[in-house]
Short mmCIF file of C-alpha atoms in Angstrom, two decimals:
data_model
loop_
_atom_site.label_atom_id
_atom_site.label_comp_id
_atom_site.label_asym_id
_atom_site.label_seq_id
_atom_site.Cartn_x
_atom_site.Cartn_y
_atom_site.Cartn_z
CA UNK A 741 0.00 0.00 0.00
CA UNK A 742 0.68 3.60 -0.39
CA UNK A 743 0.24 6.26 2.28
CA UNK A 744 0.62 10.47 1.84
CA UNK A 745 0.28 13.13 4.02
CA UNK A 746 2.73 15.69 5.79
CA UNK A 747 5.77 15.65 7.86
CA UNK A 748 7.63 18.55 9.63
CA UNK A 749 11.29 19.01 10.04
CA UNK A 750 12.38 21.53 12.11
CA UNK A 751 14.42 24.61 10.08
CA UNK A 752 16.55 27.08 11.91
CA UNK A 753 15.28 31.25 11.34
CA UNK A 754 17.65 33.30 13.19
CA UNK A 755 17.48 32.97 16.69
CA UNK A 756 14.09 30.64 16.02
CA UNK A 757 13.29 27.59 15.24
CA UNK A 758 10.43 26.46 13.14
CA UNK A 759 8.65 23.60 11.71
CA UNK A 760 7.32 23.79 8.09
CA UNK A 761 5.49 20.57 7.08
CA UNK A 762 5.92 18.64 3.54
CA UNK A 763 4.34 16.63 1.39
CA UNK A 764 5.21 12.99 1.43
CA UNK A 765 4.53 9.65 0.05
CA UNK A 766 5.51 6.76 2.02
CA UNK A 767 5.66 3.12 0.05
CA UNK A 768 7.99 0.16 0.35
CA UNK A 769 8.61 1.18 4.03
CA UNK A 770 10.32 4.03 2.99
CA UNK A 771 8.69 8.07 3.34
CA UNK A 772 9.80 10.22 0.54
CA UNK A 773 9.60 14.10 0.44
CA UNK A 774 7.70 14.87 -2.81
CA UNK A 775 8.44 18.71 -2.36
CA UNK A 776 6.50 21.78 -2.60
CA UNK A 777 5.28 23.97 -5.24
CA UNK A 778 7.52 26.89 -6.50
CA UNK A 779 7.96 30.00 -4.54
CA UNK A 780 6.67 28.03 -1.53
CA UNK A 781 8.41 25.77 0.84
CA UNK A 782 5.01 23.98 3.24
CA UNK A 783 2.83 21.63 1.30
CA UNK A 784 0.86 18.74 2.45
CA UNK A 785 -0.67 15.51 0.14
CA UNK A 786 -4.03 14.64 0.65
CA UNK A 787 -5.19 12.04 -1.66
CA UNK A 788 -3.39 9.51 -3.85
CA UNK A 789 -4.54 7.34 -6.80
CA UNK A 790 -3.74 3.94 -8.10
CA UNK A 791 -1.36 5.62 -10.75
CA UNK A 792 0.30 7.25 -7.96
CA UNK A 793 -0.78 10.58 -9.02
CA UNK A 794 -0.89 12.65 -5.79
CA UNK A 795 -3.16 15.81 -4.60
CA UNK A 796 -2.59 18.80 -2.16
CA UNK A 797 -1.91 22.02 -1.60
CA UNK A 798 1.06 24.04 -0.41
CA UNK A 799 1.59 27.53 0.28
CA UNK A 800 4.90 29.71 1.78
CA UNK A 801 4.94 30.50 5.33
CA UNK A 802 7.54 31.95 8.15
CA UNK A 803 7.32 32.26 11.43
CA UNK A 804 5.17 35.05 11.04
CA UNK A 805 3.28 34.89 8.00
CA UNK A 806 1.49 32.79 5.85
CA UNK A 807 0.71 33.01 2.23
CA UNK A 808 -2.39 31.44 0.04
CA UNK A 809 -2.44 27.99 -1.15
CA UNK A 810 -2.88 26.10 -3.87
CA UNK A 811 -4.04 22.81 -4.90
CA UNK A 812 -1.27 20.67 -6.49
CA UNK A 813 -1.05 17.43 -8.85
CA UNK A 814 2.10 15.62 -7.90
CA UNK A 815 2.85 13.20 -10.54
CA UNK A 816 6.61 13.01 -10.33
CA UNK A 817 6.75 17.17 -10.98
CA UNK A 818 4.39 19.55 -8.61
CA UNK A 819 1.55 21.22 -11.14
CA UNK A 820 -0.02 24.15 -9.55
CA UNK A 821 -4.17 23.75 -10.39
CA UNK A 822 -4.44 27.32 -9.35
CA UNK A 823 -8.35 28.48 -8.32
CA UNK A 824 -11.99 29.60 -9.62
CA UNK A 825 -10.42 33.03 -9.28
CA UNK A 826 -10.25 33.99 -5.28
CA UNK A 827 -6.28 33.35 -3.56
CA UNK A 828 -6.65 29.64 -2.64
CA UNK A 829 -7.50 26.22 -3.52
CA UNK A 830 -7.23 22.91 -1.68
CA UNK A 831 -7.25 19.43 -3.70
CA UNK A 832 -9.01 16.57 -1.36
CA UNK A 833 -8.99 14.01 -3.01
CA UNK A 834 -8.19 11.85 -7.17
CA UNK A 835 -10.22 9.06 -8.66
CA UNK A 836 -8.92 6.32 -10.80
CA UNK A 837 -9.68 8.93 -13.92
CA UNK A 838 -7.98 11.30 -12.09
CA UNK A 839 -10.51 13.73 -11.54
CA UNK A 840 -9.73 16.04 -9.01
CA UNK A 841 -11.79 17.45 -6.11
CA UNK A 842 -11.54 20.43 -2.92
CA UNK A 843 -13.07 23.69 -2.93
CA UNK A 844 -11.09 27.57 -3.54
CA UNK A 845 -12.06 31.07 -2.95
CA UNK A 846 -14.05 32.27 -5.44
CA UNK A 847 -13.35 36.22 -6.16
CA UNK A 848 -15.45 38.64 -4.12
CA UNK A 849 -14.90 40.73 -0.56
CA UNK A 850 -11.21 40.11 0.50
CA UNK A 851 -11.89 40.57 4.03
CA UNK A 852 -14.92 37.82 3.73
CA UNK A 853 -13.81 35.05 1.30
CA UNK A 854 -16.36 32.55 0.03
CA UNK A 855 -15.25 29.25 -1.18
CA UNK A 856 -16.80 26.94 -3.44
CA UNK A 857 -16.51 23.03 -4.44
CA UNK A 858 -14.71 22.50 -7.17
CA UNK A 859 -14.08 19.23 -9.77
CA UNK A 860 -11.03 19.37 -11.89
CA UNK A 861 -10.59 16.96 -15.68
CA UNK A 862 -9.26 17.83 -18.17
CA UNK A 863 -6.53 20.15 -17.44
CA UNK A 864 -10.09 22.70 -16.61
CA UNK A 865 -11.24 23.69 -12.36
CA UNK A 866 -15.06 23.57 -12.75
CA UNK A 867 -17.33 25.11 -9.74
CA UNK A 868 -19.75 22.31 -8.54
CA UNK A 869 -22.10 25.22 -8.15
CA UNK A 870 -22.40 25.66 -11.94
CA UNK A 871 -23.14 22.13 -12.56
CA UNK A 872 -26.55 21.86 -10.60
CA UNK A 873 -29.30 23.55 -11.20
CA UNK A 874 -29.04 24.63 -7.39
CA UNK A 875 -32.86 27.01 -8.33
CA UNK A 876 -34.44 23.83 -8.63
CA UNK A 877 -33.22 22.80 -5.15
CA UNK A 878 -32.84 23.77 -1.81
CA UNK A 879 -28.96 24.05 -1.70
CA UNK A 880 -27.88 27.54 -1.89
CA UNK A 881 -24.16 26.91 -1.98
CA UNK A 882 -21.46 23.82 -2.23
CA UNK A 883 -19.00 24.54 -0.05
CA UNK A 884 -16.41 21.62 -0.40
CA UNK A 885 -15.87 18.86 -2.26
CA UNK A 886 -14.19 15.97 0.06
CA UNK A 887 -14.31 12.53 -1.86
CA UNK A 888 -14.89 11.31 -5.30
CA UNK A 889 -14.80 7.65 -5.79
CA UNK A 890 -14.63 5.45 -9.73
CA UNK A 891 -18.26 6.30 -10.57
CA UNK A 892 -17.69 10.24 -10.62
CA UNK A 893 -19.90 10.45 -7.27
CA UNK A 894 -18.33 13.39 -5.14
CA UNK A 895 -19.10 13.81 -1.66
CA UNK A 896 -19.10 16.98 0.35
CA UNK A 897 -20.65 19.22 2.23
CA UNK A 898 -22.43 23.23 1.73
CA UNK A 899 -25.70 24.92 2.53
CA UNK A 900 -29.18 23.77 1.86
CA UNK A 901 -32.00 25.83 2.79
CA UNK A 902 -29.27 27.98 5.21
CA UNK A 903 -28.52 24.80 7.06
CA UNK A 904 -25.12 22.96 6.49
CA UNK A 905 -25.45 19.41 5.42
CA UNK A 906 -23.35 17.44 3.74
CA UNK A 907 -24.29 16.19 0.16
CA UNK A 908 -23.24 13.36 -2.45
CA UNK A 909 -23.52 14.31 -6.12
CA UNK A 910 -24.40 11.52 -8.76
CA UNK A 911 -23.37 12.26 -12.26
CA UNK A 912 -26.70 11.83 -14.43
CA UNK A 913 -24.83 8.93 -16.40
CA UNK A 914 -24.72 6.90 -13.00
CA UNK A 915 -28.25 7.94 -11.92
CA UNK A 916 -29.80 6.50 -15.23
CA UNK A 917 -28.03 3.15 -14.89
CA UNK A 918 -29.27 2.79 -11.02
CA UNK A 919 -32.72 3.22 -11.91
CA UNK A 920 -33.08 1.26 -14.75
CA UNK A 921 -30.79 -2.12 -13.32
CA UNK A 922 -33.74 -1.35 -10.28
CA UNK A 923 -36.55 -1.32 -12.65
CA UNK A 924 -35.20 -4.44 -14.16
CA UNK A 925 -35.25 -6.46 -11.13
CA UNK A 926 -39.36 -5.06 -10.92
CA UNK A 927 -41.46 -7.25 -13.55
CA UNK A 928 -44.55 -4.73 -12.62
CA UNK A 929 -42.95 -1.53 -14.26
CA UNK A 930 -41.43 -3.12 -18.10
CA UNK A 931 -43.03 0.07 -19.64
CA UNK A 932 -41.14 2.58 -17.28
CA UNK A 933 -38.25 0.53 -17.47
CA UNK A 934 -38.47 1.60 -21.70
CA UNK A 935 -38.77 4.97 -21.28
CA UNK A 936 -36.02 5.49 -18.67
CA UNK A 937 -33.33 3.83 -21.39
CA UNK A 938 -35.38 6.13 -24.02
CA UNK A 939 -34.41 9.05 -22.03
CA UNK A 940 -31.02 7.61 -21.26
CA UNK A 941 -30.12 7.25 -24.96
CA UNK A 942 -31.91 10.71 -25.74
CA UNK A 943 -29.76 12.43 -23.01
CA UNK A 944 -26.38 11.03 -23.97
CA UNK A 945 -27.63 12.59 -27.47
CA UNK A 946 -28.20 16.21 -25.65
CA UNK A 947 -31.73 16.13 -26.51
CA UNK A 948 -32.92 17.89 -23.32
CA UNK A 949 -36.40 18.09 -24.33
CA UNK A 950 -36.55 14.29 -24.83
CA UNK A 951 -34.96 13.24 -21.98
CA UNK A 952 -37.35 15.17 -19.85
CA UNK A 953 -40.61 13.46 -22.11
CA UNK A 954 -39.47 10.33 -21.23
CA UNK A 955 -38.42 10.63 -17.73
CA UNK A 956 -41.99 12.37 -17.44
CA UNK A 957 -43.75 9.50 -19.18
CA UNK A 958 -41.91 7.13 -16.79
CA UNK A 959 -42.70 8.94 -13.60
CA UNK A 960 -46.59 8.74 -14.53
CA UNK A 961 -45.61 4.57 -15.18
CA UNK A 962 -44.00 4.68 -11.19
CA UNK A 963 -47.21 6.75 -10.08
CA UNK A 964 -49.72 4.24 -11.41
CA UNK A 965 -49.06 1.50 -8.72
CA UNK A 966 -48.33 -1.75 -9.18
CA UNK A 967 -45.00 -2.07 -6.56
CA UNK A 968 -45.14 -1.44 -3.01
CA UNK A 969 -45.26 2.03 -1.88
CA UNK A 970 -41.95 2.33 0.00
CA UNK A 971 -40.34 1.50 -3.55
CA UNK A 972 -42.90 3.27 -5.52
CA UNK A 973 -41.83 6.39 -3.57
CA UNK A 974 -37.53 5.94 -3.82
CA UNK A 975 -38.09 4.71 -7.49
CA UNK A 976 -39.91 8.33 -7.91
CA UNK A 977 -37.57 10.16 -6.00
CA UNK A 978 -34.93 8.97 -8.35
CA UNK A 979 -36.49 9.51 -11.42
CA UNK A 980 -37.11 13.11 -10.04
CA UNK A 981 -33.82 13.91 -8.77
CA UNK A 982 -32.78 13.15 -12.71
CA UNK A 983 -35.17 15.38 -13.92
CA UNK A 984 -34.26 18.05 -11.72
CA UNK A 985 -30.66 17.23 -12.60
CA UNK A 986 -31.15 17.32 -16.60
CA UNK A 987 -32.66 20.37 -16.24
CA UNK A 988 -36.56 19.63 -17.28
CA UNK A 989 -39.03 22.32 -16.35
#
């Protein structure tokens, strides 16, 4: 196994003495100091992958002052993923895809800096904000982004409805293939089943007005009965939350 995180070694300042942490990777029973991004000299590794491609942040700091940091991809040379525009960024966390997740000041008030959740592919830091269609919901704001595992689901947490609760997002690719492997296994719903796919196939061709007709057809299939009503009401709940996530009116 493979193990990162930060050590300290203590560095002599003048008269002072002080401990700036970096970034390692321990393997083979053996910790190795993977460094720190230029013009800074603290950095600390948060989340490693099975290519060994490593995520942090690091930023420069003395005994008496500390600088902003930024999120880092360590893949044998320390790539700075800079922000969404405000001073900092923090990487949590890489998938086997290597998609990227953490959350960085977004720009605004200096004195009051807001942070938002952020994915990075592609070489490209996307705001989870701007994914959802956050006016359909209650969630005013995704804060961070702590956790994405193979499927693209990213855990986190932000503000819904003013309260802070911690969320999972489900890419809309991964929410079509739950529902209809549930509705397989349910011999009452065949015809909801066929327009879930329908709207699958229609979304993956960017035909928004489509998808939602068939994900609309299917939820009056769920809401004519036929299954229990505990299932009746999570198999509507999903097909809702894809709706909402598509975008459909």
């Amino acid at each position: 196994g493979q193990i990162v995180g930060q050590s300290y070694k203590e560095v002599q300042s003048g008269n002072s003495q002080y401990s700036p942490g970096h970034a390692f990777l321990y393997e083979n029973g053996q910790m190795h100091d993977i460094g720190s991004l230029p013009h800074t000299n603290v950095s600390s590794a948060s989340g490693i992958n099975e290519a060994r491609l490593i995520v942090g942040s690091a930023n420069y700091e003395t005994l008496t002052q500390s600088g902003p940091s930024h999120a880092f991809l360590y893949d044998g040379t320390m790539h700075d993923l800079g922000t969404l525009g405000g001073s900092q960024s923090f990487a949590a966390a890489i998938n086997k895809a290597g998609v990227i997740v953490g959350s960085s000041e977004i720009p605004g008030d200096p004195s009051n800096p807001q942070s938002d959740a952020f994915v990075y592919r592609d070489g490209l830091m996307y705001d989870l904000n701007d994914l959802i269609h956050k006016s359909k919901t209650k969630w005013t704001q995704l804060e961070q982004a702590n956790a994405i595992n193979e499927k693209g689901q990213i855990t986190g947490w932000g503000f819904n409805d003013n309260d802070l609760r911690s969320f999972i997002l489900t890419p809309v690719r991964v929410a079509f293939e739950q529902l209809a492997t549930q509705l397989s296994e349910i011999t009452l719903a065949p015809t909801a089943l066929s327009n879930v796919e329908m709207a699958e196939s229609l979304h993956e061709a960017e035909d928004v007005r489509g998808t939602c007709s068939m994900i609309a057809e299917a939820l009056k299939d769920l809401q004519s009965g036929g299954i229990s009503i505990a299932l009746q009401g999570q198999l509507i709940a999903d097909a809702t939350a894809i709706s909402v996530a598509v975008g459909c009116d």
